Short mmCIF file of N, CA, C and O in Angstrom, two decimals:
data_model
loop_
_atom_site.label_atom_id
_atom_site.label_comp_id
_atom_site.label_asym_id
_atom_site.label_seq_id
_atom_site.Cartn_x
_atom_site.Cartn_y
_atom_site.Cartn_z
N GLN Q 9 138.07 -247.24 -100.61
CA GLN Q 9 138.44 -245.97 -101.69
C GLN Q 9 138.43 -244.94 -100.92
O GLN Q 9 137.13 -244.56 -99.91
N VAL Q 10 139.19 -243.82 -100.84
CA VAL Q 10 138.93 -242.55 -100.30
C VAL Q 10 138.85 -241.23 -101.46
O VAL Q 10 138.96 -241.48 -103.29
N GLN Q 11 137.98 -240.69 -101.34
CA GLN Q 11 137.76 -239.21 -102.17
C GLN Q 11 138.52 -237.72 -101.67
O GLN Q 11 138.10 -237.82 -100.11
N LEU Q 12 139.07 -236.70 -101.90
CA LEU Q 12 139.99 -235.97 -101.93
C LEU Q 12 139.49 -233.97 -102.66
O LEU Q 12 139.74 -235.28 -103.98
N VAL Q 13 139.04 -233.65 -102.15
CA VAL Q 13 138.55 -232.19 -101.94
C VAL Q 13 139.03 -231.82 -101.47
O VAL Q 13 139.58 -231.35 -100.07
N GLU Q 14 140.25 -230.81 -102.89
CA GLU Q 14 140.87 -229.08 -102.38
C GLU Q 14 139.56 -228.65 -101.86
O GLU Q 14 138.84 -228.35 -102.88
N SER Q 15 140.54 -227.64 -101.39
CA SER Q 15 139.84 -225.84 -101.51
C SER Q 15 141.26 -224.66 -101.04
O SER Q 15 142.39 -225.42 -99.93
N GLY Q 16 141.23 -223.86 -101.39
CA GLY Q 16 141.58 -222.84 -99.78
C GLY Q 16 142.91 -221.95 -101.62
O GLY Q 16 143.35 -220.60 -100.40
N GLY Q 17 142.86 -222.85 -102.17
CA GLY Q 17 143.56 -222.17 -104.12
C GLY Q 17 143.65 -220.65 -103.68
O GLY Q 17 142.07 -220.05 -103.33
N GLY Q 18 144.12 -219.52 -104.62
CA GLY Q 18 143.35 -218.30 -104.85
C GLY Q 18 144.69 -217.85 -105.58
O GLY Q 18 146.01 -217.93 -106.19
N LEU Q 19 144.62 -216.20 -105.43
CA LEU Q 19 144.48 -215.03 -105.98
C LEU Q 19 145.47 -214.33 -104.63
O LEU Q 19 145.19 -214.20 -104.03
N VAL Q 20 147.40 -214.62 -104.49
CA VAL Q 20 147.88 -213.94 -103.82
C VAL Q 20 149.53 -213.41 -104.36
O VAL Q 20 149.72 -213.59 -105.67
N GLN Q 21 149.95 -212.20 -103.92
CA GLN Q 21 150.56 -211.22 -104.00
C GLN Q 21 151.99 -211.58 -102.84
O GLN Q 21 152.18 -212.48 -102.30
N ALA Q 22 153.18 -211.80 -104.61
CA ALA Q 22 154.39 -212.84 -103.57
C ALA Q 22 155.07 -212.32 -102.22
O ALA Q 22 154.69 -210.75 -101.74
N GLY Q 23 155.14 -212.94 -101.32
CA GLY Q 23 155.66 -213.16 -99.92
C GLY Q 23 154.14 -212.74 -99.62
O GLY Q 23 154.72 -213.09 -98.15
N GLY Q 24 153.10 -213.24 -99.70
CA GLY Q 24 151.56 -213.31 -99.30
C GLY Q 24 151.93 -215.21 -98.96
O GLY Q 24 152.77 -216.00 -98.90
N SER Q 25 150.77 -215.63 -97.87
CA SER Q 25 150.51 -216.15 -97.48
C SER Q 25 149.15 -216.96 -98.34
O SER Q 25 148.09 -216.52 -97.87
N LEU Q 26 148.59 -218.75 -98.10
CA LEU Q 26 147.80 -219.64 -97.91
C LEU Q 26 147.75 -220.40 -97.59
O LEU Q 26 148.81 -221.42 -97.03
N ARG Q 27 146.39 -221.19 -97.05
CA ARG Q 27 146.34 -222.64 -96.76
C ARG Q 27 145.50 -223.11 -97.14
O ARG Q 27 144.38 -222.68 -97.01
N LEU Q 28 145.76 -224.10 -97.83
CA LEU Q 28 145.16 -225.74 -98.71
C LEU Q 28 144.77 -226.60 -97.75
O LEU Q 28 145.26 -226.41 -97.05
N SER Q 29 143.48 -226.71 -97.46
CA SER Q 29 142.96 -228.11 -96.87
C SER Q 29 142.96 -228.79 -98.34
O SER Q 29 142.44 -228.83 -99.62
N CYS Q 30 142.68 -229.60 -97.72
CA CYS Q 30 141.91 -231.46 -98.76
C CYS Q 30 140.85 -232.13 -97.44
O CYS Q 30 141.50 -232.92 -96.50
N ALA Q 31 139.72 -232.04 -97.54
CA ALA Q 31 139.19 -233.14 -97.23
C ALA Q 31 138.62 -234.25 -98.04
O ALA Q 31 138.98 -234.62 -98.90
N ALA Q 32 138.78 -235.30 -96.69
CA ALA Q 32 139.34 -236.86 -97.69
C ALA Q 32 138.04 -237.45 -96.93
O ALA Q 32 136.86 -237.03 -95.92
N SER Q 33 137.26 -238.71 -97.81
CA SER Q 33 136.25 -238.98 -96.78
C SER Q 33 137.03 -240.70 -97.44
O SER Q 33 137.74 -241.01 -98.10
N GLY Q 34 135.98 -241.62 -96.50
CA GLY Q 34 136.52 -242.51 -96.36
C GLY Q 34 137.11 -243.29 -95.27
O GLY Q 34 137.73 -243.13 -94.39
N ARG Q 35 137.08 -244.33 -94.89
CA ARG Q 35 137.19 -244.67 -93.60
C ARG Q 35 138.51 -245.05 -93.40
O ARG Q 35 139.11 -244.90 -91.70
N THR Q 36 139.44 -245.77 -94.20
CA THR Q 36 140.97 -245.71 -94.06
C THR Q 36 141.51 -244.11 -94.03
O THR Q 36 143.26 -244.30 -94.41
N PHE Q 37 141.01 -243.13 -94.06
CA PHE Q 37 141.72 -241.94 -94.50
C PHE Q 37 143.32 -241.77 -93.35
O PHE Q 37 144.35 -241.77 -94.15
N GLY Q 38 142.86 -242.16 -92.41
CA GLY Q 38 144.02 -242.30 -90.79
C GLY Q 38 145.04 -243.09 -91.33
O GLY Q 38 146.28 -243.08 -90.64
N SER Q 39 144.84 -243.92 -92.40
CA SER Q 39 146.66 -245.17 -92.53
C SER Q 39 146.77 -244.74 -93.16
O SER Q 39 148.22 -245.24 -93.77
N TYR Q 40 146.48 -243.85 -93.81
CA TYR Q 40 147.42 -242.76 -95.30
C TYR Q 40 148.01 -241.80 -95.43
O TYR Q 40 147.84 -240.50 -94.54
N PRO Q 41 149.69 -242.31 -95.90
CA PRO Q 41 150.35 -240.82 -95.50
C PRO Q 41 149.11 -240.07 -96.95
O PRO Q 41 149.03 -240.98 -98.03
N MET Q 42 149.12 -238.82 -96.48
CA MET Q 42 149.01 -238.06 -97.54
C MET Q 42 150.13 -237.43 -98.09
O MET Q 42 151.15 -236.50 -97.12
N GLY Q 43 149.93 -236.68 -99.04
CA GLY Q 43 150.93 -235.67 -99.41
C GLY Q 43 150.09 -234.34 -100.64
O GLY Q 43 148.91 -234.23 -101.23
N TRP Q 44 150.99 -233.74 -101.12
CA TRP Q 44 150.78 -232.44 -101.84
C TRP Q 44 151.80 -232.41 -103.06
O TRP Q 44 153.17 -232.55 -102.97
N PHE Q 45 150.96 -232.11 -104.00
CA PHE Q 45 151.79 -232.28 -105.33
C PHE Q 45 151.34 -230.74 -105.75
O PHE Q 45 150.22 -230.42 -105.88
N ARG Q 46 152.09 -230.24 -107.20
CA ARG Q 46 151.98 -229.11 -108.11
C ARG Q 46 151.78 -229.57 -109.39
O ARG Q 46 153.01 -230.04 -109.54
N GLN Q 47 151.14 -228.65 -109.79
CA GLN Q 47 151.69 -228.68 -111.76
C GLN Q 47 151.49 -227.53 -112.35
O GLN Q 47 150.59 -226.97 -112.27
N ALA Q 48 153.26 -226.94 -112.52
CA ALA Q 48 152.33 -226.06 -112.99
C ALA Q 48 152.75 -225.43 -114.25
O ALA Q 48 152.90 -226.60 -114.99
N PRO Q 49 152.05 -224.38 -114.70
CA PRO Q 49 151.71 -224.04 -116.44
C PRO Q 49 152.94 -225.09 -117.63
O PRO Q 49 153.99 -224.35 -117.50
N GLY Q 50 152.71 -225.87 -118.44
CA GLY Q 50 154.19 -226.25 -119.13
C GLY Q 50 155.28 -227.36 -118.89
O GLY Q 50 155.73 -227.67 -119.12
N LYS Q 51 155.00 -227.59 -117.30
CA LYS Q 51 155.56 -228.18 -116.72
C LYS Q 51 154.94 -229.50 -115.94
O LYS Q 51 153.76 -229.55 -115.73
N GLU Q 52 155.92 -230.92 -115.93
CA GLU Q 52 155.29 -232.08 -115.14
C GLU Q 52 154.58 -231.59 -113.88
O GLU Q 52 154.93 -230.51 -112.88
N ARG Q 53 153.75 -232.40 -113.24
CA ARG Q 53 153.48 -232.30 -111.85
C ARG Q 53 154.99 -232.77 -110.71
O ARG Q 53 155.45 -233.97 -111.24
N GLU Q 54 154.74 -232.20 -109.94
CA GLU Q 54 156.02 -232.57 -109.05
C GLU Q 54 155.62 -232.29 -107.40
O GLU Q 54 154.74 -231.89 -107.36
N PHE Q 55 156.23 -233.49 -107.04
CA PHE Q 55 155.94 -233.66 -104.90
C PHE Q 55 156.56 -232.52 -104.55
O PHE Q 55 157.29 -231.62 -105.02
N VAL Q 56 155.20 -231.82 -103.25
CA VAL Q 56 155.62 -230.78 -102.81
C VAL Q 56 155.74 -230.75 -101.54
O VAL Q 56 156.89 -231.11 -100.81
N ALA Q 57 155.25 -232.28 -100.78
CA ALA Q 57 155.49 -232.42 -99.61
C ALA Q 57 154.47 -233.58 -99.29
O ALA Q 57 153.52 -234.07 -99.44
N LEU Q 58 154.69 -234.60 -97.55
CA LEU Q 58 154.36 -235.54 -97.47
C LEU Q 58 154.40 -235.69 -96.11
O LEU Q 58 154.46 -235.13 -95.00
N ILE Q 59 153.20 -236.16 -95.54
CA ILE Q 59 153.18 -236.61 -94.26
C ILE Q 59 152.74 -238.31 -93.86
O ILE Q 59 151.89 -238.11 -94.96
N THR Q 60 153.58 -238.43 -92.57
CA THR Q 60 153.04 -239.92 -92.43
C THR Q 60 151.50 -239.83 -92.37
O THR Q 60 150.91 -239.27 -91.66
N TRP Q 61 150.92 -240.99 -90.87
CA TRP Q 61 149.75 -241.64 -91.53
C TRP Q 61 149.36 -240.76 -89.76
O TRP Q 61 148.61 -240.40 -89.51
N SER Q 62 150.64 -240.94 -89.09
CA SER Q 62 150.39 -240.65 -87.95
C SER Q 62 150.54 -238.97 -87.26
O SER Q 62 150.40 -238.55 -86.82
N GLY Q 63 151.07 -238.52 -89.00
CA GLY Q 63 151.83 -236.63 -88.50
C GLY Q 63 153.38 -236.87 -88.25
O GLY Q 63 153.28 -235.69 -87.87
N ARG Q 64 153.75 -237.94 -87.48
CA ARG Q 64 155.13 -237.44 -86.80
C ARG Q 64 156.35 -237.00 -87.57
O ARG Q 64 156.64 -236.42 -87.78
N ARG Q 65 155.87 -237.34 -88.49
CA ARG Q 65 156.97 -237.50 -90.17
C ARG Q 65 156.82 -236.08 -90.88
O ARG Q 65 155.60 -237.03 -91.23
N THR Q 66 157.37 -235.59 -91.57
CA THR Q 66 157.04 -234.59 -92.62
C THR Q 66 157.87 -234.64 -94.00
O THR Q 66 159.10 -234.37 -93.01
N TYR Q 67 157.93 -234.27 -94.77
CA TYR Q 67 158.96 -234.28 -96.10
C TYR Q 67 158.66 -233.94 -96.94
O TYR Q 67 157.71 -232.98 -97.21
N TYR Q 68 159.80 -232.53 -97.54
CA TYR Q 68 159.47 -231.44 -98.55
C TYR Q 68 160.39 -231.66 -99.76
O TYR Q 68 161.83 -231.94 -99.41
N THR Q 69 160.03 -231.06 -100.70
CA THR Q 69 161.38 -230.35 -101.71
C THR Q 69 161.84 -229.57 -101.29
O THR Q 69 161.49 -228.77 -100.50
N ASP Q 70 162.37 -229.54 -101.87
CA ASP Q 70 164.21 -228.35 -101.36
C ASP Q 70 163.46 -227.26 -101.54
O ASP Q 70 163.65 -226.65 -100.08
N SER Q 71 162.53 -227.39 -102.41
CA SER Q 71 161.92 -225.46 -102.92
C SER Q 71 161.16 -224.72 -102.50
O SER Q 71 161.00 -223.57 -102.07
N VAL Q 72 160.39 -225.14 -101.18
CA VAL Q 72 159.86 -225.37 -100.16
C VAL Q 72 160.00 -225.41 -99.27
O VAL Q 72 159.65 -224.96 -97.86
N LYS Q 73 161.26 -226.38 -99.16
CA LYS Q 73 161.93 -226.21 -96.96
C LYS Q 73 161.25 -224.99 -96.25
O LYS Q 73 162.06 -223.57 -96.50
N GLY Q 74 161.55 -224.68 -95.17
CA GLY Q 74 161.66 -223.67 -94.42
C GLY Q 74 159.81 -222.52 -94.85
O GLY Q 74 159.99 -221.85 -94.15
N ARG Q 75 159.45 -222.74 -96.30
CA ARG Q 75 158.35 -222.29 -96.19
C ARG Q 75 156.67 -222.41 -96.07
O ARG Q 75 155.69 -221.69 -95.68
N PHE Q 76 156.59 -224.30 -96.70
CA PHE Q 76 155.59 -224.63 -96.32
C PHE Q 76 155.16 -225.98 -95.02
O PHE Q 76 156.71 -226.04 -94.74
N ILE Q 77 154.55 -225.47 -94.33
CA ILE Q 77 154.27 -227.21 -93.47
C ILE Q 77 152.83 -227.63 -93.41
O ILE Q 77 152.01 -226.65 -93.68
N ILE Q 78 153.22 -229.48 -93.62
CA ILE Q 78 152.41 -229.80 -93.70
C ILE Q 78 151.26 -230.74 -92.89
O ILE Q 78 152.74 -230.32 -91.15
N SER Q 79 150.24 -230.03 -92.31
CA SER Q 79 149.71 -231.09 -91.73
C SER Q 79 148.71 -232.03 -91.57
O SER Q 79 148.35 -232.00 -92.81
N ARG Q 80 148.75 -232.75 -90.44
CA ARG Q 80 146.91 -233.59 -90.52
C ARG Q 80 146.26 -232.91 -89.44
O ARG Q 80 146.90 -233.41 -88.38
N ASP Q 81 144.68 -233.88 -89.52
CA ASP Q 81 143.99 -233.89 -88.55
C ASP Q 81 143.44 -235.18 -88.94
O ASP Q 81 142.18 -234.97 -89.11
N ASN Q 82 143.49 -235.78 -87.92
CA ASN Q 82 142.84 -237.34 -89.15
C ASN Q 82 141.74 -237.16 -88.10
O ASN Q 82 140.42 -237.70 -88.54
N ALA Q 83 141.14 -237.03 -87.58
CA ALA Q 83 140.04 -236.54 -86.66
C ALA Q 83 138.62 -235.65 -87.46
O ALA Q 83 137.41 -236.46 -87.60
N LYS Q 84 139.20 -235.39 -87.50
CA LYS Q 84 138.65 -233.95 -89.55
C LYS Q 84 138.71 -234.71 -90.42
O LYS Q 84 138.31 -234.27 -91.98
N ASN Q 85 139.51 -235.97 -90.77
CA ASN Q 85 140.03 -236.55 -91.71
C ASN Q 85 139.74 -235.21 -93.32
O ASN Q 85 139.80 -235.30 -94.34
N THR Q 86 141.00 -234.00 -92.72
CA THR Q 86 141.99 -233.43 -93.35
C THR Q 86 143.13 -232.74 -93.32
O THR Q 86 143.55 -233.11 -92.31
N VAL Q 87 143.71 -232.85 -94.66
CA VAL Q 87 145.34 -232.97 -94.57
C VAL Q 87 144.89 -230.73 -95.19
O VAL Q 87 144.67 -230.55 -95.43
N TYR Q 88 146.18 -230.47 -94.36
CA TYR Q 88 146.36 -228.90 -95.18
C TYR Q 88 147.54 -228.59 -95.25
O TYR Q 88 149.00 -229.61 -95.35
N LEU Q 89 147.89 -227.89 -96.36
CA LEU Q 89 149.17 -227.29 -96.13
C LEU Q 89 148.88 -226.05 -96.11
O LEU Q 89 148.63 -224.63 -97.43
N GLN Q 90 150.10 -225.43 -95.42
CA GLN Q 90 150.38 -223.78 -94.86
C GLN Q 90 151.26 -223.33 -95.59
O GLN Q 90 152.37 -223.69 -95.63
N MET Q 91 150.89 -222.06 -97.03
CA MET Q 91 152.14 -221.96 -98.12
C MET Q 91 152.51 -220.45 -97.41
O MET Q 91 151.64 -219.23 -97.83
N ASN Q 92 154.44 -219.99 -97.17
CA ASN Q 92 154.17 -219.31 -96.04
C ASN Q 92 155.48 -217.91 -97.80
O ASN Q 92 156.10 -218.75 -98.55
N ASN Q 93 155.64 -217.07 -96.94
CA ASN Q 93 156.56 -216.30 -98.33
C ASN Q 93 156.94 -216.92 -99.78
O ASN Q 93 157.59 -217.22 -100.38
N LEU Q 94 154.84 -216.73 -100.05
CA LEU Q 94 154.62 -217.70 -101.40
C LEU Q 94 156.13 -216.68 -102.64
O LEU Q 94 155.71 -215.04 -102.53
N LYS Q 95 156.41 -217.85 -103.35
CA LYS Q 95 156.78 -216.63 -104.86
C LYS Q 95 155.65 -216.76 -106.12
O LYS Q 95 155.31 -217.67 -106.09
N ALA Q 96 156.82 -216.00 -107.14
CA ALA Q 96 155.89 -216.30 -108.50
C ALA Q 96 155.90 -217.49 -109.01
O ALA Q 96 155.23 -218.02 -109.75
N GLU Q 97 157.30 -218.33 -108.25
CA GLU Q 97 157.40 -220.04 -109.33
C GLU Q 97 156.78 -221.04 -108.43
O GLU Q 97 156.36 -222.45 -108.79
N ASP Q 98 156.12 -220.35 -107.51
CA ASP Q 98 154.69 -221.36 -106.63
C ASP Q 98 153.39 -221.34 -107.22
O ASP Q 98 152.72 -222.18 -106.96
N THR Q 99 153.59 -220.43 -108.24
CA THR Q 99 152.00 -220.64 -108.85
C THR Q 99 152.15 -221.87 -109.84
O THR Q 99 152.91 -222.51 -110.01
N ALA Q 100 150.51 -222.79 -109.18
CA ALA Q 100 150.84 -223.84 -110.09
C ALA Q 100 148.97 -224.50 -109.68
O ALA Q 100 148.15 -223.77 -108.71
N VAL Q 101 148.71 -225.57 -110.01
CA VAL Q 101 147.24 -226.36 -109.40
C VAL Q 101 148.12 -227.47 -108.21
O VAL Q 101 148.98 -227.76 -108.91
N TYR Q 102 147.68 -226.96 -106.90
CA TYR Q 102 147.99 -228.05 -106.76
C TYR Q 102 146.80 -229.24 -105.78
O TYR Q 102 145.62 -229.11 -105.95
N TYR Q 103 147.40 -230.44 -105.68
CA TYR Q 103 147.18 -231.53 -105.93
C TYR Q 103 147.08 -232.26 -105.10
O TYR Q 103 148.46 -232.74 -104.31
N CYS Q 104 145.98 -232.88 -104.19
CA CYS Q 104 146.25 -233.69 -102.72
C CYS Q 104 146.21 -234.73 -103.64
O CYS Q 104 145.29 -235.32 -104.02
N ALA Q 105 146.84 -236.06 -102.57
CA ALA Q 105 147.30 -237.24 -102.82
C ALA Q 105 147.38 -238.01 -101.43
O ALA Q 105 147.50 -237.82 -101.04
N ALA Q 106 146.75 -239.70 -102.05
CA ALA Q 106 146.66 -240.72 -101.32
C ALA Q 106 147.64 -241.63 -101.25
O ALA Q 106 147.03 -241.87 -102.86
N GLY Q 107 148.49 -242.16 -100.52
CA GLY Q 107 148.80 -243.09 -100.97
C GLY Q 107 150.09 -244.26 -100.10
O GLY Q 107 150.88 -243.48 -99.43
N TYR Q 108 149.77 -245.79 -100.27
CA TYR Q 108 150.42 -246.32 -98.79
C TYR Q 108 152.65 -245.99 -99.73
O TYR Q 108 153.38 -245.91 -98.77
N ASN Q 109 152.77 -245.59 -101.11
CA ASN Q 109 154.22 -245.74 -101.38
C ASN Q 109 154.57 -244.16 -101.57
O ASN Q 109 154.92 -244.22 -102.40
N MET Q 110 153.84 -243.01 -100.72
CA MET Q 110 154.19 -241.56 -101.46
C MET Q 110 155.02 -241.23 -101.39
O MET Q 110 155.97 -242.55 -99.99
N PRO Q 111 155.97 -240.66 -102.21
CA PRO Q 111 155.26 -240.49 -103.44
C PRO Q 111 156.07 -240.87 -104.16
O PRO Q 111 155.56 -240.32 -105.67
N LEU Q 112 156.05 -241.98 -104.45
CA LEU Q 112 156.76 -242.63 -105.47
C LEU Q 112 155.46 -243.61 -106.07
O LEU Q 112 155.31 -243.68 -107.23
N ALA Q 113 154.53 -243.71 -105.74
CA ALA Q 113 152.66 -244.18 -105.88
C ALA Q 113 152.15 -243.02 -104.91
O ALA Q 113 151.69 -243.81 -103.91
N VAL Q 114 150.99 -243.26 -105.71
CA VAL Q 114 149.59 -243.08 -105.76
C VAL Q 114 148.69 -243.12 -106.03
O VAL Q 114 148.30 -243.53 -107.21
N ASP Q 115 147.88 -243.40 -104.76
CA ASP Q 115 146.70 -244.15 -104.80
C ASP Q 115 145.40 -243.71 -105.08
O ASP Q 115 144.22 -243.54 -105.51
N TYR Q 116 145.06 -241.93 -104.65
CA TYR Q 116 144.50 -241.41 -105.36
C TYR Q 116 144.18 -239.95 -104.84
O TYR Q 116 145.50 -239.03 -104.28
N TRP Q 117 143.92 -239.53 -106.59
CA TRP Q 117 144.03 -237.87 -106.60
C TRP Q 117 143.08 -237.22 -106.05
O TRP Q 117 141.99 -237.59 -106.64
N GLY Q 118 143.35 -235.55 -105.66
CA GLY Q 118 142.36 -234.81 -105.89
C GLY Q 118 142.10 -234.30 -107.26
O GLY Q 118 143.01 -234.45 -107.81
N LYS Q 119 140.66 -233.22 -107.37
CA LYS Q 119 140.93 -232.72 -108.52
C LYS Q 119 142.18 -231.53 -108.68
O LYS Q 119 142.53 -230.59 -109.57
N GLY Q 120 142.64 -230.86 -107.25
CA GLY Q 120 143.08 -229.63 -107.81
C GLY Q 120 142.63 -228.19 -107.54
O GLY Q 120 141.30 -228.37 -107.50
N THR Q 121 143.31 -227.36 -106.97
CA THR Q 121 143.07 -225.94 -106.55
C THR Q 121 144.18 -225.17 -107.27
O THR Q 121 145.00 -225.65 -107.12
N LEU Q 122 143.43 -224.34 -108.01
CA LEU Q 122 144.86 -223.71 -108.72
C LEU Q 122 145.38 -222.09 -107.63
O LEU Q 122 144.30 -221.68 -107.01
N VAL Q 123 146.32 -221.67 -107.17
CA VAL Q 123 146.97 -220.85 -106.43
C VAL Q 123 148.08 -220.66 -107.81
O VAL Q 123 148.46 -220.43 -108.40
N THR Q 124 148.10 -218.78 -107.91
CA THR Q 124 148.19 -218.27 -108.60
C THR Q 124 148.95 -216.81 -107.88
O THR Q 124 148.75 -216.48 -106.57
N VAL Q 125 150.26 -216.62 -107.68
CA VAL Q 125 151.46 -215.61 -106.52
C VAL Q 125 151.44 -214.79 -107.48
O VAL Q 125 152.19 -214.86 -109.02
N SER Q 126 151.40 -213.13 -107.75
CA SER Q 126 151.44 -212.38 -108.35
C SER Q 126 152.83 -211.53 -107.79
O SER Q 126 152.93 -211.86 -106.76
N SER Q 127 153.54 -211.46 -108.62
CA SER Q 127 155.40 -210.67 -108.83
C SER Q 127 155.16 -208.81 -108.57
O SER Q 127 154.29 -208.80 -109.25
#
């Protein structure tokens, strides 16, 4: 069992930066690929970024490539999403996720943290 708690969301101006954190509980955290999804108002939840259990490989949706960086610290049971050069269209609730078959299947979800980018 893995429990995920996100933090770090808030209001930021376009062009600014935020770093989201996801603290995980559970002894198997280090074995899971971890990721971030987001859901904008009136839209479906979408994949944002993924990091393998070792941290050696990362994947991003095209719209955030070059701006967002996903990382993890398995010693701290935490995954991060550094978001730079934020745009109004990045406004969404961001969810941390864990699952062996990410991004196609998610085993565990966090409750989400709201990111609002003002233009």
